[in-house]
mmCIF file of C-alpha atoms in Angstrom:
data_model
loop_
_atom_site.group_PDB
_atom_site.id
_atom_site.type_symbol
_atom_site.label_atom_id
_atom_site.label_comp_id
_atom_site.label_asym_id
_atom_site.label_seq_id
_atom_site.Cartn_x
_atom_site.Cartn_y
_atom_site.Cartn_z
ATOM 1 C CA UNK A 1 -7.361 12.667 17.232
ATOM 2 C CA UNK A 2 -10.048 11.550 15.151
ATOM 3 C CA UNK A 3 -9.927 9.569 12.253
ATOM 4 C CA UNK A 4 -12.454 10.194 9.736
ATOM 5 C CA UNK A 5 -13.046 7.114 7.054
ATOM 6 C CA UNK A 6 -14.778 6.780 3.689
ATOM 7 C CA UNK A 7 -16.114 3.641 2.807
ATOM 8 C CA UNK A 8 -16.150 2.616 -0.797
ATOM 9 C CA UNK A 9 -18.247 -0.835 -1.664
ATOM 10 C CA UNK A 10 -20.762 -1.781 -4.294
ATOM 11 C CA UNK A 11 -22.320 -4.305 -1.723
ATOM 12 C CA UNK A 12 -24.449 -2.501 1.505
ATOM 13 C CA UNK A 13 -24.281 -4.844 3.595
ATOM 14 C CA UNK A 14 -20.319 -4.906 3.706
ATOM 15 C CA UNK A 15 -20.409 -1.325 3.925
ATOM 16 C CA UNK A 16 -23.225 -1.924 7.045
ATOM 17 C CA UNK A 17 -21.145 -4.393 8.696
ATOM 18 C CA UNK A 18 -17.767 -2.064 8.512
ATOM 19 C CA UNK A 19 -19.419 1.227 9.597
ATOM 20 C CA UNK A 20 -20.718 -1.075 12.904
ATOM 21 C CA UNK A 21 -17.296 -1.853 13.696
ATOM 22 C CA UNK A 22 -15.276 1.195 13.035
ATOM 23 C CA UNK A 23 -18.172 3.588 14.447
ATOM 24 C CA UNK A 24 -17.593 1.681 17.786
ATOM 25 C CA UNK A 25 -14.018 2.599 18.351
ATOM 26 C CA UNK A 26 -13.665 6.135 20.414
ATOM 27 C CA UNK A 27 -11.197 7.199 17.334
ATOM 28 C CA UNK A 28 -12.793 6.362 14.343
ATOM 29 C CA UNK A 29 -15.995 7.983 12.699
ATOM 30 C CA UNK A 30 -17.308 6.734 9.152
ATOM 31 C CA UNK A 31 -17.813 10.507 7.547
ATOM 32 C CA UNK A 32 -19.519 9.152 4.472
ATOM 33 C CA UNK A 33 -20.214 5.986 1.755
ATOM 34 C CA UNK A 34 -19.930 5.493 -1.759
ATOM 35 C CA UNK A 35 -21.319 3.003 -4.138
ATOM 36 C CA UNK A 36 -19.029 3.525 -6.478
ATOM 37 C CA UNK A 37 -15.416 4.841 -7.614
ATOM 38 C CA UNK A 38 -16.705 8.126 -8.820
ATOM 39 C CA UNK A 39 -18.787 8.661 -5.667
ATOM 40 C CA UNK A 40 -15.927 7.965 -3.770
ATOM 41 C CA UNK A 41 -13.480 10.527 -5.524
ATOM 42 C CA UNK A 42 -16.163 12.982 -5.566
ATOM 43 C CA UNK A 43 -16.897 12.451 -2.026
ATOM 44 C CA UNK A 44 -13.145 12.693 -0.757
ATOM 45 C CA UNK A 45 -13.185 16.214 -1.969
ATOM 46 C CA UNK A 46 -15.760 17.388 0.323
ATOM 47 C CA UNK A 47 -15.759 15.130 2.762
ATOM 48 C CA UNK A 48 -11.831 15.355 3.420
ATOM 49 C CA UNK A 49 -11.135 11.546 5.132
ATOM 50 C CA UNK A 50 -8.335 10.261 6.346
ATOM 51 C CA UNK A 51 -8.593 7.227 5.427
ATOM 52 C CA UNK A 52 -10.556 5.311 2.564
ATOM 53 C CA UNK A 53 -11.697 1.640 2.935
ATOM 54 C CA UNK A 54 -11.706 1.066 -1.008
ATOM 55 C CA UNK A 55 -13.346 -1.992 -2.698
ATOM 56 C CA UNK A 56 -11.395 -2.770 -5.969
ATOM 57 C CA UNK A 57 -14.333 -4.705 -8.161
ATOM 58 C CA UNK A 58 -17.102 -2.066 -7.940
ATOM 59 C CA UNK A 59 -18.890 -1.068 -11.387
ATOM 60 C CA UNK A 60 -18.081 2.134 -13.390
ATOM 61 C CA UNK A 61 -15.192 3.722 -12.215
ATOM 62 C CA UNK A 62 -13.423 0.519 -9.923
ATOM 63 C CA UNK A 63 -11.187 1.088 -7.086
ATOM 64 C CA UNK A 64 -8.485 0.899 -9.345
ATOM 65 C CA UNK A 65 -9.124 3.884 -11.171
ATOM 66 C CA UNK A 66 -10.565 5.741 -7.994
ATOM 67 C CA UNK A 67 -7.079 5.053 -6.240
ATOM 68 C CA UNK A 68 -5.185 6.776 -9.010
ATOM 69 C CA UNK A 69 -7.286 9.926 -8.953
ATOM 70 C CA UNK A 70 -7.458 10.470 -5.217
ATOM 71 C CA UNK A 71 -3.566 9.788 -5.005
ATOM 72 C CA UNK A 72 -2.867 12.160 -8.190
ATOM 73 C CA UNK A 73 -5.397 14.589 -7.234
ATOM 74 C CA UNK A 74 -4.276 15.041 -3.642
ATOM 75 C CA UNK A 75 -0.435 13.310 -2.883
ATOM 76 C CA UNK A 76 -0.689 14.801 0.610
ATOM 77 C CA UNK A 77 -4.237 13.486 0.904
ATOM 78 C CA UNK A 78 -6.126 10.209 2.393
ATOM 79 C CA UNK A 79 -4.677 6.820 2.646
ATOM 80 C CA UNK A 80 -6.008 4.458 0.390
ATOM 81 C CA UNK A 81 -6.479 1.112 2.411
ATOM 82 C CA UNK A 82 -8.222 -1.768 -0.453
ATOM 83 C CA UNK A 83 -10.195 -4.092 1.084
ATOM 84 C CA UNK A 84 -10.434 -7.364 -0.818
ATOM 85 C CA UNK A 85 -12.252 -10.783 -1.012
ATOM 86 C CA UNK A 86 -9.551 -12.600 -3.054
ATOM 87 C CA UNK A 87 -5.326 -11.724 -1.365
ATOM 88 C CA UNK A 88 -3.679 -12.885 -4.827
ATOM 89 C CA UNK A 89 -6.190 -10.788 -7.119
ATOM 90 C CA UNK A 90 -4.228 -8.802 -9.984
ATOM 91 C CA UNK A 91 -6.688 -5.728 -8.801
ATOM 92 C CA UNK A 92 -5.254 -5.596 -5.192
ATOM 93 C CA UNK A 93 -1.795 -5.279 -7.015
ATOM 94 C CA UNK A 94 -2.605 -2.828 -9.640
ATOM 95 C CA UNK A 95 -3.981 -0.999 -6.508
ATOM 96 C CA UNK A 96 -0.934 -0.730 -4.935
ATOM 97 C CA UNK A 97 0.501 -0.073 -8.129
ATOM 98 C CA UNK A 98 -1.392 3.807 -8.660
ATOM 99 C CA UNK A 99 -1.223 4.702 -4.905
ATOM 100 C CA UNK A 100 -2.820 2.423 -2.315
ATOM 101 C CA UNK A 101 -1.226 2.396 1.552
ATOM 102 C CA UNK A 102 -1.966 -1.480 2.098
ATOM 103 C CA UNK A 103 -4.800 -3.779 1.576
ATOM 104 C CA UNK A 104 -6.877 -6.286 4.003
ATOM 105 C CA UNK A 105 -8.703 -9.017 3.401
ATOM 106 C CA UNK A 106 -12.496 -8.997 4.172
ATOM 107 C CA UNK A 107 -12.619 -11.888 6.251
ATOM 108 C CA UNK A 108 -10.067 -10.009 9.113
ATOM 109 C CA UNK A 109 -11.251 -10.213 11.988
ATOM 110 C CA UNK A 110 -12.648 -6.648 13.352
ATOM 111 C CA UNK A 111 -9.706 -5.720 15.478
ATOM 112 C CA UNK A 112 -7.394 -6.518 12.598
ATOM 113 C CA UNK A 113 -9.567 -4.094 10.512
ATOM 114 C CA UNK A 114 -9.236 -1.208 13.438
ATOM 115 C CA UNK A 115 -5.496 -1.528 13.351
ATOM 116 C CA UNK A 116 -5.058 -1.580 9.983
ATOM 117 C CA UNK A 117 -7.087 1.806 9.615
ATOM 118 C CA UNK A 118 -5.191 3.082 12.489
ATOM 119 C CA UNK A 119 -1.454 2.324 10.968
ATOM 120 C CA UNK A 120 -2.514 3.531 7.903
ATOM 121 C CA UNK A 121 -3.882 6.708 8.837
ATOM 122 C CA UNK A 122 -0.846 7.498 11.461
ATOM 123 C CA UNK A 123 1.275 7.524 8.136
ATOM 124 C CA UNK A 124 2.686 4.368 8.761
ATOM 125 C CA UNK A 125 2.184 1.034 6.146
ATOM 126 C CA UNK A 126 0.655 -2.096 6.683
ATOM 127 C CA UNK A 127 2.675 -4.493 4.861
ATOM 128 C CA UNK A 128 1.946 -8.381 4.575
ATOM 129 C CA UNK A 129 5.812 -9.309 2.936
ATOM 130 C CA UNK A 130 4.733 -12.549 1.872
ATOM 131 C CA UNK A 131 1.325 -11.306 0.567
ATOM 132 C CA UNK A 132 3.046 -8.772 -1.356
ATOM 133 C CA UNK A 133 5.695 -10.718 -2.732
ATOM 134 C CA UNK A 134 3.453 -13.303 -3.873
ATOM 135 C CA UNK A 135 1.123 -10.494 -6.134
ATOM 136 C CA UNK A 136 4.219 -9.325 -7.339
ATOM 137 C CA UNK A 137 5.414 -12.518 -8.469
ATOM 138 C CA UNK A 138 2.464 -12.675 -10.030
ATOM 139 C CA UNK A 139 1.786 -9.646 -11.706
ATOM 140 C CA UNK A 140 4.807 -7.850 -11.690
ATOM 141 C CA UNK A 141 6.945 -7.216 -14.854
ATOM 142 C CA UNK A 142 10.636 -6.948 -13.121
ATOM 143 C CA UNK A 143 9.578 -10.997 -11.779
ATOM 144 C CA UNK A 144 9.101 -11.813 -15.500
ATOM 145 C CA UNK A 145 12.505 -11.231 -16.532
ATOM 146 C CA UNK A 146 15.177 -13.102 -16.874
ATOM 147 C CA UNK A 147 18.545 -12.793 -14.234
ATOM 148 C CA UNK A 148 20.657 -11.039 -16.936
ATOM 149 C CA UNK A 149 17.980 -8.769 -17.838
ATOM 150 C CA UNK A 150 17.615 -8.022 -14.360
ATOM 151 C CA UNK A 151 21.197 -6.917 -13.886
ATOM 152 C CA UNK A 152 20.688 -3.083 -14.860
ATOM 153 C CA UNK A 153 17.489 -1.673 -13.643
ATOM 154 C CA UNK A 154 16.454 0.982 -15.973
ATOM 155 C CA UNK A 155 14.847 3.240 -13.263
ATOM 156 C CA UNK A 156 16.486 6.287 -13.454
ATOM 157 C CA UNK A 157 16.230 6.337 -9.442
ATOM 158 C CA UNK A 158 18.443 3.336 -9.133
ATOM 159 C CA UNK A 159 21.641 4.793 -9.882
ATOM 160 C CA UNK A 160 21.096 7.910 -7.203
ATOM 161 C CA UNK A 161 20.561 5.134 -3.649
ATOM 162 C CA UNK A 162 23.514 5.079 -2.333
ATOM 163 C CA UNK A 163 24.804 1.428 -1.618
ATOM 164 C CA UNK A 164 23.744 1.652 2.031
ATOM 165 C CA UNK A 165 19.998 2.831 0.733
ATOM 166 C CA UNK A 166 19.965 0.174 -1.595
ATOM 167 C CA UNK A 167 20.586 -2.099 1.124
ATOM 168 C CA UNK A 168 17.922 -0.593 2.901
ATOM 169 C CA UNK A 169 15.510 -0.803 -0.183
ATOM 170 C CA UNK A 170 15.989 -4.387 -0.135
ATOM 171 C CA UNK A 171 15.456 -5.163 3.352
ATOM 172 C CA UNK A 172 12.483 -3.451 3.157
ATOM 173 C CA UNK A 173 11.025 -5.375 -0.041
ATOM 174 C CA UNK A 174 11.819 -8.256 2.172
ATOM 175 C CA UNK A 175 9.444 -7.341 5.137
ATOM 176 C CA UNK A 176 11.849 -6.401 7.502
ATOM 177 C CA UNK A 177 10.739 -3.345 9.693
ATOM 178 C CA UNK A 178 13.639 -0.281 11.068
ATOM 179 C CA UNK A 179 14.612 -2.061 14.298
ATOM 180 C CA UNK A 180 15.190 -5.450 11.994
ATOM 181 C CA UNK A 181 16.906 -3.902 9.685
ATOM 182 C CA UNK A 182 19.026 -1.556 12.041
ATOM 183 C CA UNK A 183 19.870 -5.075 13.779
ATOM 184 C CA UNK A 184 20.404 -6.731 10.261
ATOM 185 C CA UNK A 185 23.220 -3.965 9.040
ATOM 186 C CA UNK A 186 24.114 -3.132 12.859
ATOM 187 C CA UNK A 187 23.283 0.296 12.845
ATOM 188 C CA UNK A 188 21.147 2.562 14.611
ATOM 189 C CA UNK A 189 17.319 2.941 14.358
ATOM 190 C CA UNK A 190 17.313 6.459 13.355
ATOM 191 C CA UNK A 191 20.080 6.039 10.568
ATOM 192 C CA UNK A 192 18.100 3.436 8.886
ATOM 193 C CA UNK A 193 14.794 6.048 9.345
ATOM 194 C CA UNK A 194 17.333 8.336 7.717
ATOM 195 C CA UNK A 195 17.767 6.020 5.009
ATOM 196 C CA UNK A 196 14.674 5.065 4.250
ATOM 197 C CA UNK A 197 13.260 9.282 3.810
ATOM 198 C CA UNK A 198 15.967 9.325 1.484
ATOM 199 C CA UNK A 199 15.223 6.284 -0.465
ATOM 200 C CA UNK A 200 11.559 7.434 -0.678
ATOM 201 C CA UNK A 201 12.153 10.737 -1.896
ATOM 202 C CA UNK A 202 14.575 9.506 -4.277
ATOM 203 C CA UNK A 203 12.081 6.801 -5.780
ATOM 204 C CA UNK A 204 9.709 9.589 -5.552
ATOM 205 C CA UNK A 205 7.603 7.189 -3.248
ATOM 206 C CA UNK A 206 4.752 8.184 -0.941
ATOM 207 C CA UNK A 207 5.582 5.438 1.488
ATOM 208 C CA UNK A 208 7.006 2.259 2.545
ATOM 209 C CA UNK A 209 4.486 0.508 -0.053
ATOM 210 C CA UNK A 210 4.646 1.974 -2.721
ATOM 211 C CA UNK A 211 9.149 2.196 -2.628
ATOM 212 C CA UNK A 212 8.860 -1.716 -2.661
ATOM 213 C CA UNK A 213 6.359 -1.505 -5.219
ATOM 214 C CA UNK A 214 8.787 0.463 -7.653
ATOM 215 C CA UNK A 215 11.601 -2.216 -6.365
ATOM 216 C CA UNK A 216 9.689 -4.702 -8.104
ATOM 217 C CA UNK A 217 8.000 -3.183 -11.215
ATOM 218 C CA UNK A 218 11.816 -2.226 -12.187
ATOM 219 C CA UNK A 219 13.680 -5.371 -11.313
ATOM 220 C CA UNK A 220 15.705 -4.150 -8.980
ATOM 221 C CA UNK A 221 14.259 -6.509 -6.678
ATOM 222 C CA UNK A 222 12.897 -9.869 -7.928
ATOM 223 C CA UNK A 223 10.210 -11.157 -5.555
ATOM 224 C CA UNK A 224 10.654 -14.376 -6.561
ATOM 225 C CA UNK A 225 13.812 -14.457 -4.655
ATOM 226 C CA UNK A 226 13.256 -12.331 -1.671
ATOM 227 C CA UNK A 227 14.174 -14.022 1.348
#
């Protein structure tokens, strides 16, 4: 299968230097560019990607914004994969925040880049745990609060996971993939897949990311503490 990719960067040269490496691979074909967020919404409509390399600081409609509409316009639609200059920027988490799959850093090294498009576009998430937990203990409001205030989550999710899924939930804010945490609660790798559709649906999540995202923006996990 082919994966088609829209890049999204202010700067032509990056965009240059990522359609050379991406147009290499057998797999991967760069369908179209944009210059800016708008562009880039307007051009996942016709163009129909898989994935979307997005820039967060571009001018006039940022990544930020252009995240949220692709994700709300189309739920079932292309990955958003940010590609950033700065790994604790408050934009990469605000990112992740509205919709985004992952992020990468722009110094990676090409073949990290070609895997990263490739996880994210099989429907699978490319988590960095201790990236993530750091820009949420950062920027996140559940890390801001107090222990006591953290007690009751307010989510209305957290009182339907069942105490295995919120097991699972937490495991998974702390990095750990299915076979780890399988291992961790001794069970099987397809329960704890089992678990973690169920925890997604009922956080109303559209993957792995964005599950631990909600973990953290409502307390129920602190990443401050996340070990």
């Amino acid at each position: 299968m082919t994966i088609r990719i829209l890049l999204a960067d202010d700067d032509p040269l990056v965009r240059i230097g990522l359609r050379a490496i991406l147009d290499g691979e057998p797999d991967l074909v760069v369908v179209g560019e944009a210059a800016d967020g708008a562009d880039a919404v307007t051009q996942v409509r016709s163009l129909t990607p898989d994935v979307v390399l997005m820039d967060v600081r571009m001018p006039g409609v940022d990544g930020i914004r252009a995240t949220e509409l692709i994700v709300r316009r189309a739920p079932d639609g292309p990955r958003v994969l940010v590609v950033t200059t700065f790994e604790n920027d408050s934009f990469v988490y605000d990112a992740l925040r509205v919709g985004a799959s992952g992020f990468l850093l722009k110094r990676a090294r090409p073949e990290e880049l070609i895997r990263a498009v490739r996880v994210i576009a099989a429907g699978d998430v490319l988590l960095f745990p201790a990236s993530l937990r750091a820009l949420a203990a950062r920027h996140s409001p559940g890390a801001r609060h107090s222990q006591a205030d953290r007690a009751e989550p307010t989510a209305r999710w957290v009182r339907l996971l069942s105490g295995r899924e919120a097991e699972v939930l937490r495991l998974m804010a702390a990095g750990l993939t299915n076979a780890e945490i399988a291992q961790r609660l001794v069970i099987g790798v397809e329960t704890v897949k089992t678990h973690v559709a169920s925890v997604l649906a009922k956080v109303q999540a559209r993957d792995r990311t964005q599950a631990v995202i909600a973990a953290y923006e409502s307390g129920f996990v602190n990443p401050r503490s996340v070990s």
